[in-house]
mmCIF file of C-alpha atoms in Angstrom:
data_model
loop_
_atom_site.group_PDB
_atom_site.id
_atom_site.type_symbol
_atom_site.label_atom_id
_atom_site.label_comp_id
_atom_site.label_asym_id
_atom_site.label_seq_id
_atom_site.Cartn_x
_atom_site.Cartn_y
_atom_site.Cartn_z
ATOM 1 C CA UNK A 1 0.000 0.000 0.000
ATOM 2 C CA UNK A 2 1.243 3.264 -1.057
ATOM 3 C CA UNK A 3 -0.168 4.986 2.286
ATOM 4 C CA UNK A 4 0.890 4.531 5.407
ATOM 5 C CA UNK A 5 -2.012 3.118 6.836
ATOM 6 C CA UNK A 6 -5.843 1.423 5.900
ATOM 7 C CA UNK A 7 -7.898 4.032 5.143
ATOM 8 C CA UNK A 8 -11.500 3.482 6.671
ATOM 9 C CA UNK A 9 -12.794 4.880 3.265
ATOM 10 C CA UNK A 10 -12.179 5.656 0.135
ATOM 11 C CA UNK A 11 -14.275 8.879 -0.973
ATOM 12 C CA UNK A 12 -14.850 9.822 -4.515
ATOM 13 C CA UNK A 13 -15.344 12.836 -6.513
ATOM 14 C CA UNK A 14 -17.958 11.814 -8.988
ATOM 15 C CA UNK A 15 -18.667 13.589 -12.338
ATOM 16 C CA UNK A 16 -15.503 14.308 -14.191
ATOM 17 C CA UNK A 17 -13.872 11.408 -12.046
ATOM 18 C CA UNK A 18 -16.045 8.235 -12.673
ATOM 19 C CA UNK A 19 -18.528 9.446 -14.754
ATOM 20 C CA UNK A 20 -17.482 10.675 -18.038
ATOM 21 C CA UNK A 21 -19.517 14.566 -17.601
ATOM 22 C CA UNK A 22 -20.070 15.556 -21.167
ATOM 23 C CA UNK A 23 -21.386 18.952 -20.228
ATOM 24 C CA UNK A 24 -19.309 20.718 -22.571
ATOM 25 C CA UNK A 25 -20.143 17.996 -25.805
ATOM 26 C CA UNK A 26 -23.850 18.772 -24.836
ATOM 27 C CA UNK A 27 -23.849 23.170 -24.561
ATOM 28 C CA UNK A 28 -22.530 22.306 -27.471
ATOM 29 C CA UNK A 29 -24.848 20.672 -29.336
ATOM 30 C CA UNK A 30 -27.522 22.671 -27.546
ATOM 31 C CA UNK A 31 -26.525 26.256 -28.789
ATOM 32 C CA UNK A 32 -25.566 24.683 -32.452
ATOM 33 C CA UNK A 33 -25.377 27.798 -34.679
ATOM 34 C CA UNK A 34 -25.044 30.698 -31.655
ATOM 35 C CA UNK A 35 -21.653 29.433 -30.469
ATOM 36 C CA UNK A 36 -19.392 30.179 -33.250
ATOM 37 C CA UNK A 37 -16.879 27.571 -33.884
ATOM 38 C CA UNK A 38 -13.496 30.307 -33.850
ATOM 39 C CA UNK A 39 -14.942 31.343 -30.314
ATOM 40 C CA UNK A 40 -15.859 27.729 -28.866
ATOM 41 C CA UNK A 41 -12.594 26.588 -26.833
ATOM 42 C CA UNK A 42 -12.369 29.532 -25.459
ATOM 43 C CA UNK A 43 -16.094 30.173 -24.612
ATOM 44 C CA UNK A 44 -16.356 26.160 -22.756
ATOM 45 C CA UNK A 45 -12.886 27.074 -20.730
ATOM 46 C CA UNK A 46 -15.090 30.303 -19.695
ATOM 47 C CA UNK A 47 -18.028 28.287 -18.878
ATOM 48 C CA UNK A 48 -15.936 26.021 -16.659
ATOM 49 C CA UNK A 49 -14.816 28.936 -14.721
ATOM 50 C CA UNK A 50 -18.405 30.655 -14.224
ATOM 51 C CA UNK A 51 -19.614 27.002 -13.193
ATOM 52 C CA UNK A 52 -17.045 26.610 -9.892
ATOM 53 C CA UNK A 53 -17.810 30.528 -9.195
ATOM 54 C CA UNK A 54 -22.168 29.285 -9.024
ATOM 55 C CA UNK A 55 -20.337 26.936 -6.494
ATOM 56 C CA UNK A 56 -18.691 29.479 -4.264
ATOM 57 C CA UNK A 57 -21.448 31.119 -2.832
ATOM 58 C CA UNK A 58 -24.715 30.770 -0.225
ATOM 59 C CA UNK A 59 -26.219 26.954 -1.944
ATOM 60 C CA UNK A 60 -28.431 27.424 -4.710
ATOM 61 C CA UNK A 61 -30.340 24.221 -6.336
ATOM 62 C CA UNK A 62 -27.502 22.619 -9.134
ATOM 63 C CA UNK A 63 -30.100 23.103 -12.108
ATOM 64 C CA UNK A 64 -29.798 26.917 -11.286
ATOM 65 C CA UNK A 65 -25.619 26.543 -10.874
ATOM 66 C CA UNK A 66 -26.225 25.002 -14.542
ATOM 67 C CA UNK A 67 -28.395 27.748 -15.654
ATOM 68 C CA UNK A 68 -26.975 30.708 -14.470
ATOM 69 C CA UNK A 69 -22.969 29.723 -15.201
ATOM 70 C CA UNK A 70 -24.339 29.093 -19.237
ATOM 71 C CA UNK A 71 -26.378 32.249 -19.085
ATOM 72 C CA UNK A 72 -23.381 34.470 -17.629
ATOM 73 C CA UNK A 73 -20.511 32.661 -20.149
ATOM 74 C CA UNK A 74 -22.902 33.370 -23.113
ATOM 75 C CA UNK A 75 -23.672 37.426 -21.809
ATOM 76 C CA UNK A 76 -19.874 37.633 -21.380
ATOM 77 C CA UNK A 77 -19.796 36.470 -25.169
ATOM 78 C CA UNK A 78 -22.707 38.677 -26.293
ATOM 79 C CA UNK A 79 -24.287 35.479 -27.496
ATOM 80 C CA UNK A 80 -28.073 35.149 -27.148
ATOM 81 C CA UNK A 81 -29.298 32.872 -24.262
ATOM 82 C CA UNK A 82 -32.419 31.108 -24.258
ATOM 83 C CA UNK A 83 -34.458 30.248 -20.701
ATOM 84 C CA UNK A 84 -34.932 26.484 -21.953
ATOM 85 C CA UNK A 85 -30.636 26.353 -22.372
ATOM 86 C CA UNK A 86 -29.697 25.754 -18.912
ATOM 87 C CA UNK A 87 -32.401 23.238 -18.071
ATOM 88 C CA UNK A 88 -31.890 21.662 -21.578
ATOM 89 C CA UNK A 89 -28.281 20.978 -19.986
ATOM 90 C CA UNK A 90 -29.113 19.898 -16.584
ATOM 91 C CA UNK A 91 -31.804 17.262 -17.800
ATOM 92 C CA UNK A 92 -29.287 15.416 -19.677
ATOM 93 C CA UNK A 93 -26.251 15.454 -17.345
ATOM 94 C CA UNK A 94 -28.368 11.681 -15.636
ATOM 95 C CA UNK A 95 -27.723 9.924 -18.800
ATOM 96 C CA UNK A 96 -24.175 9.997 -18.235
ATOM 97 C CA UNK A 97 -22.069 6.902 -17.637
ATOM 98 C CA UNK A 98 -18.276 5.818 -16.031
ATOM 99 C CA UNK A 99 -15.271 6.509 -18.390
ATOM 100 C CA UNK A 100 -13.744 3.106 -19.735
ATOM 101 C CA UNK A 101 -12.539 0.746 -16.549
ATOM 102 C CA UNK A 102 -14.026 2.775 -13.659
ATOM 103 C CA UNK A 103 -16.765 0.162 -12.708
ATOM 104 C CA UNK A 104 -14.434 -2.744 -12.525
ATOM 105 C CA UNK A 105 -11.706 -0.654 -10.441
ATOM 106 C CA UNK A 106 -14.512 0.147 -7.854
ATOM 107 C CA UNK A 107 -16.268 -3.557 -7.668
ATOM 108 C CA UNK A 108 -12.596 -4.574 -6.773
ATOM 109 C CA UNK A 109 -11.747 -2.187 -4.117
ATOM 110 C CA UNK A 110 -14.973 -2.183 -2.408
ATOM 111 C CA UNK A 111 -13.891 -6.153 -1.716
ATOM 112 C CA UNK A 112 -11.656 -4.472 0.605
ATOM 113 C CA UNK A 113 -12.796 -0.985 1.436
ATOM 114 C CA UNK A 114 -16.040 0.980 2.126
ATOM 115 C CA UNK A 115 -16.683 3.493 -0.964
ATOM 116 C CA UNK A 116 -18.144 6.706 -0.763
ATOM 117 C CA UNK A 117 -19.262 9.363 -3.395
ATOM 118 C CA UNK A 118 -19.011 12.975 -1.997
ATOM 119 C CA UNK A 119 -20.565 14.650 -5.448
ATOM 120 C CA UNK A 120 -21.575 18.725 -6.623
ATOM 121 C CA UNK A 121 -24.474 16.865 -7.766
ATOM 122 C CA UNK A 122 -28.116 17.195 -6.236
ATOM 123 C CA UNK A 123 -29.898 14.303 -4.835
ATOM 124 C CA UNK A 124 -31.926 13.480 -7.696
ATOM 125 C CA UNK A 125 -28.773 13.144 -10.139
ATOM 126 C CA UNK A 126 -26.458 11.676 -7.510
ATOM 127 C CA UNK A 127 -28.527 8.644 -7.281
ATOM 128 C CA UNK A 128 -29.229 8.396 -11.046
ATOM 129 C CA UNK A 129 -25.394 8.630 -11.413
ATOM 130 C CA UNK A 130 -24.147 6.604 -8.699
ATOM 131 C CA UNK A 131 -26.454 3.910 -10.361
ATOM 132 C CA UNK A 132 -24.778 4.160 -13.528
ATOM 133 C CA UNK A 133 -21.653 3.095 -12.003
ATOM 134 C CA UNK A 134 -22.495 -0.257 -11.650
ATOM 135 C CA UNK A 135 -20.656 -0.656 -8.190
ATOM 136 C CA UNK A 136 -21.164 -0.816 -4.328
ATOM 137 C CA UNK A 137 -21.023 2.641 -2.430
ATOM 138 C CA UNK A 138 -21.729 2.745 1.257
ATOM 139 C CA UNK A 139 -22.793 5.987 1.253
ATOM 140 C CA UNK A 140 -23.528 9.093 -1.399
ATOM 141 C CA UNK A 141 -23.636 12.349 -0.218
ATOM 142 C CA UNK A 142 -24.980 14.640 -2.909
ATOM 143 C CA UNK A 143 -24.105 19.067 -2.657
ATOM 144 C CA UNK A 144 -27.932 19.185 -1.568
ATOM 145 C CA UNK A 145 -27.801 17.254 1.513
ATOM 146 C CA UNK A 146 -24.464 19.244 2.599
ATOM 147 C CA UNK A 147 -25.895 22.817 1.941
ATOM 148 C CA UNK A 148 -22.533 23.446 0.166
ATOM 149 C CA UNK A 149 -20.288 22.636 -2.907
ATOM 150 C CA UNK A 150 -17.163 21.406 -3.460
ATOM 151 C CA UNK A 151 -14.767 23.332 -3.291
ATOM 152 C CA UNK A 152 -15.851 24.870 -0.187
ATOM 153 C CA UNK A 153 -14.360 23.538 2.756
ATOM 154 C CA UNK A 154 -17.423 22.918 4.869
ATOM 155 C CA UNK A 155 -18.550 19.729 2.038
ATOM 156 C CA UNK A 156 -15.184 18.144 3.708
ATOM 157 C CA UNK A 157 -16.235 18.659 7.012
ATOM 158 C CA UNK A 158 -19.592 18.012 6.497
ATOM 159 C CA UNK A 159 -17.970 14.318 4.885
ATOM 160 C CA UNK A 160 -15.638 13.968 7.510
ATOM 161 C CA UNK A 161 -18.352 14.424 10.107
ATOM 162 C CA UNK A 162 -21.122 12.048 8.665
ATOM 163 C CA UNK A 163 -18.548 9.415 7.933
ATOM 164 C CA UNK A 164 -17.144 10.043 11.937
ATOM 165 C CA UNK A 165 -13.350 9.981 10.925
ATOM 166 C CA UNK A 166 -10.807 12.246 11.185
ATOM 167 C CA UNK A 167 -8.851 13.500 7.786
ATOM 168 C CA UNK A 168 -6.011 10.830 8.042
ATOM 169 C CA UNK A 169 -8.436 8.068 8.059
ATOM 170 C CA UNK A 170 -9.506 7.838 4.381
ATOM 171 C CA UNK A 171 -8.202 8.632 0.996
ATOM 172 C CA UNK A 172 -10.091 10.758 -1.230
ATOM 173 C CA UNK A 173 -9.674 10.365 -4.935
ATOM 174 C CA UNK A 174 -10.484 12.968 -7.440
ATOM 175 C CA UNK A 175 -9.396 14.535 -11.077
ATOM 176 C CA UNK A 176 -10.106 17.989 -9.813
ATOM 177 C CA UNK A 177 -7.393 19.750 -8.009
ATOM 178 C CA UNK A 178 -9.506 23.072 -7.960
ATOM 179 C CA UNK A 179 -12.664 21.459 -6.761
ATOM 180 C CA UNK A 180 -11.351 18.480 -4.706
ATOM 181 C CA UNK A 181 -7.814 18.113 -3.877
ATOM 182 C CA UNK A 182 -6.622 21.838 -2.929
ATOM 183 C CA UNK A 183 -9.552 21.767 -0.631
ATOM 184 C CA UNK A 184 -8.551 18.253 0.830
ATOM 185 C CA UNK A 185 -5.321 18.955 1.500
ATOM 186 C CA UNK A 186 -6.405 22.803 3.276
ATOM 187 C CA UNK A 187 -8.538 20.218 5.529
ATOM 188 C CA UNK A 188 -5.380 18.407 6.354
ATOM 189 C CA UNK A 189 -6.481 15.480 4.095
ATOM 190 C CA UNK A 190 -3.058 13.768 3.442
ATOM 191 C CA UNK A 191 -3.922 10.485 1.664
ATOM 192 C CA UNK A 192 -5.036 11.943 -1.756
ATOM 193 C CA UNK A 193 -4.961 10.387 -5.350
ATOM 194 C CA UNK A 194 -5.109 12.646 -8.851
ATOM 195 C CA UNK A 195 -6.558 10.841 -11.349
ATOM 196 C CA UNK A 196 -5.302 12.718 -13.939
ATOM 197 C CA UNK A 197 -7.408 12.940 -16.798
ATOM 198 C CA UNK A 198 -6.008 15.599 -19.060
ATOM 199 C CA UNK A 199 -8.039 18.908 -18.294
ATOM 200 C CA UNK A 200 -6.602 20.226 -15.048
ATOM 201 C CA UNK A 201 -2.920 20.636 -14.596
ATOM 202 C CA UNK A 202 -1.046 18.749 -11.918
ATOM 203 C CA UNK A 203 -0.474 20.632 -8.456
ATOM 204 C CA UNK A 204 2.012 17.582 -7.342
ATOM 205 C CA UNK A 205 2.672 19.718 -4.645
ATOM 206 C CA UNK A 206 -0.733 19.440 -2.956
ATOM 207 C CA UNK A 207 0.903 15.767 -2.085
ATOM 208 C CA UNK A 208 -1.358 13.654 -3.725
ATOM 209 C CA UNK A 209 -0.556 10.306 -5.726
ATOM 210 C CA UNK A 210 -1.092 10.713 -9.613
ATOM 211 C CA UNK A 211 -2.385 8.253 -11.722
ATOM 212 C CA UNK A 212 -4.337 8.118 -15.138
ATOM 213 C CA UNK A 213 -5.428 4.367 -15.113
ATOM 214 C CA UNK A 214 -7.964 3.981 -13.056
ATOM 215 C CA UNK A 215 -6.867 0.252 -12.780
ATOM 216 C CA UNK A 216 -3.754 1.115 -11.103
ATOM 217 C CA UNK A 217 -6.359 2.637 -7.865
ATOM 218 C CA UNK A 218 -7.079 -0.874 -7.033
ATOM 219 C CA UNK A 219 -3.192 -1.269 -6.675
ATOM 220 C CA UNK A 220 -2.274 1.556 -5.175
ATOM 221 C CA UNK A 221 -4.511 1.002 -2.124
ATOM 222 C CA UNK A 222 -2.664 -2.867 -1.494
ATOM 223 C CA UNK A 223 -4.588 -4.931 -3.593
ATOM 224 C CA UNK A 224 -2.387 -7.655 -5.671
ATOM 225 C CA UNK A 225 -3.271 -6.975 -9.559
ATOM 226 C CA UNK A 226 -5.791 -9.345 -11.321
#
């Protein structure tokens, strides 16, 4: 084991860890001909930024974090937004299933370890999701039921509190520095794995294990390969 002792759990950031969030493939497809294709990148890497500032403030329901972050990126670009956009977004976002490998990496740890989802998600799509992971979670804890989004520090002690452990007891594994890991390790969360999926950069010095199999998680946490 690459830790220095058993975890109790293993918590899990959800969408953009597990499951494969498309959001970006789907504003998209939903604004068509009003997003011009020279403007695109840029206007989704805006998006992205307006979507963790909905997250920063007092908790508001995640259709309206959805809503409001598309409506502000497309004022910013002086494109026109539409009232059915946001919620054309947000109803999709369920659909959603685990990026290639994820469901067989979780069935196998949770032979050994108790899993838990701690997800930006509401209730209603953190139990449609969690489903679509085909594996065993002892617990989900969805943005609604803490009051609070990731990254604020209060969904970690809100976690740490329901699960009744202190930070050094369980590993938390996420491909979010910015929403997950900086947070975990302000919490004093040392037992931290990147799964590095190519649209955040690495912040190795938050002292976190990176990996971008999620195959080798399994591994990592003492389990002999398959």
């Amino acid at each position: 084991m690459e830790f220095e002792s058993k975890p109790k759990f293993v918590t899990f950031d959800m969408n953009g860890t597990l499951i494969h969030f498309r959001i970006n493939e789907v504003i998209r497809r939903i604004l068509g001909d009003r997003l011009p294709a020279e403007i695109a990148d840029e206007f989704l890497r805006t998006g992205n930024q307006y979507r963790i500032d909905e997250c920063l403030g007092e908790y508001k329901p995640f259709h309206q974090v959805v809503a409001h972050s598309l409506e502000r990126t497309m004022c910013r670009f002086g494109l026109e937004y539409r009232e059915g956009d946001g919620p054309a977004v947000y109803e999709e976002i369920p659909t959603w299933g685990p990026y290639p490998g994820v469901s067989e990496a979780l069935r196998r740890l949770a032979e050994e370890y108790p899993l838990v989802i701690v997800t930006n998600s509401d209730d209603v799509h953190a139990k449609r999701l969690s489903e679509n992971l085909q594996a065993p979670f002892e617990v989900v804890i969805s943005a609604e039921e803490m009051g609070v989004y990731k990254p604020r520090l209060r969904a970690f002690e809100y976690t740490l509190d329901k699960l009744g452990v202190a930070p050094d007891e369980i590993v938390h594994v996420s491909a979010s520095p910015k929403y997950d890991l900086r947070s975990a390790a302000h919490m004093g969360i040392k037992n931290k794995v990147y799964v590095d999926r190519g649209f955040e950069h690495d912040e190795h010095w938050l002292g976190y294990k990176r990996i971008t199999d999620i195959a080798d998680l399994p591994v990592l946490l003492g389990l002999p390969r398959p």
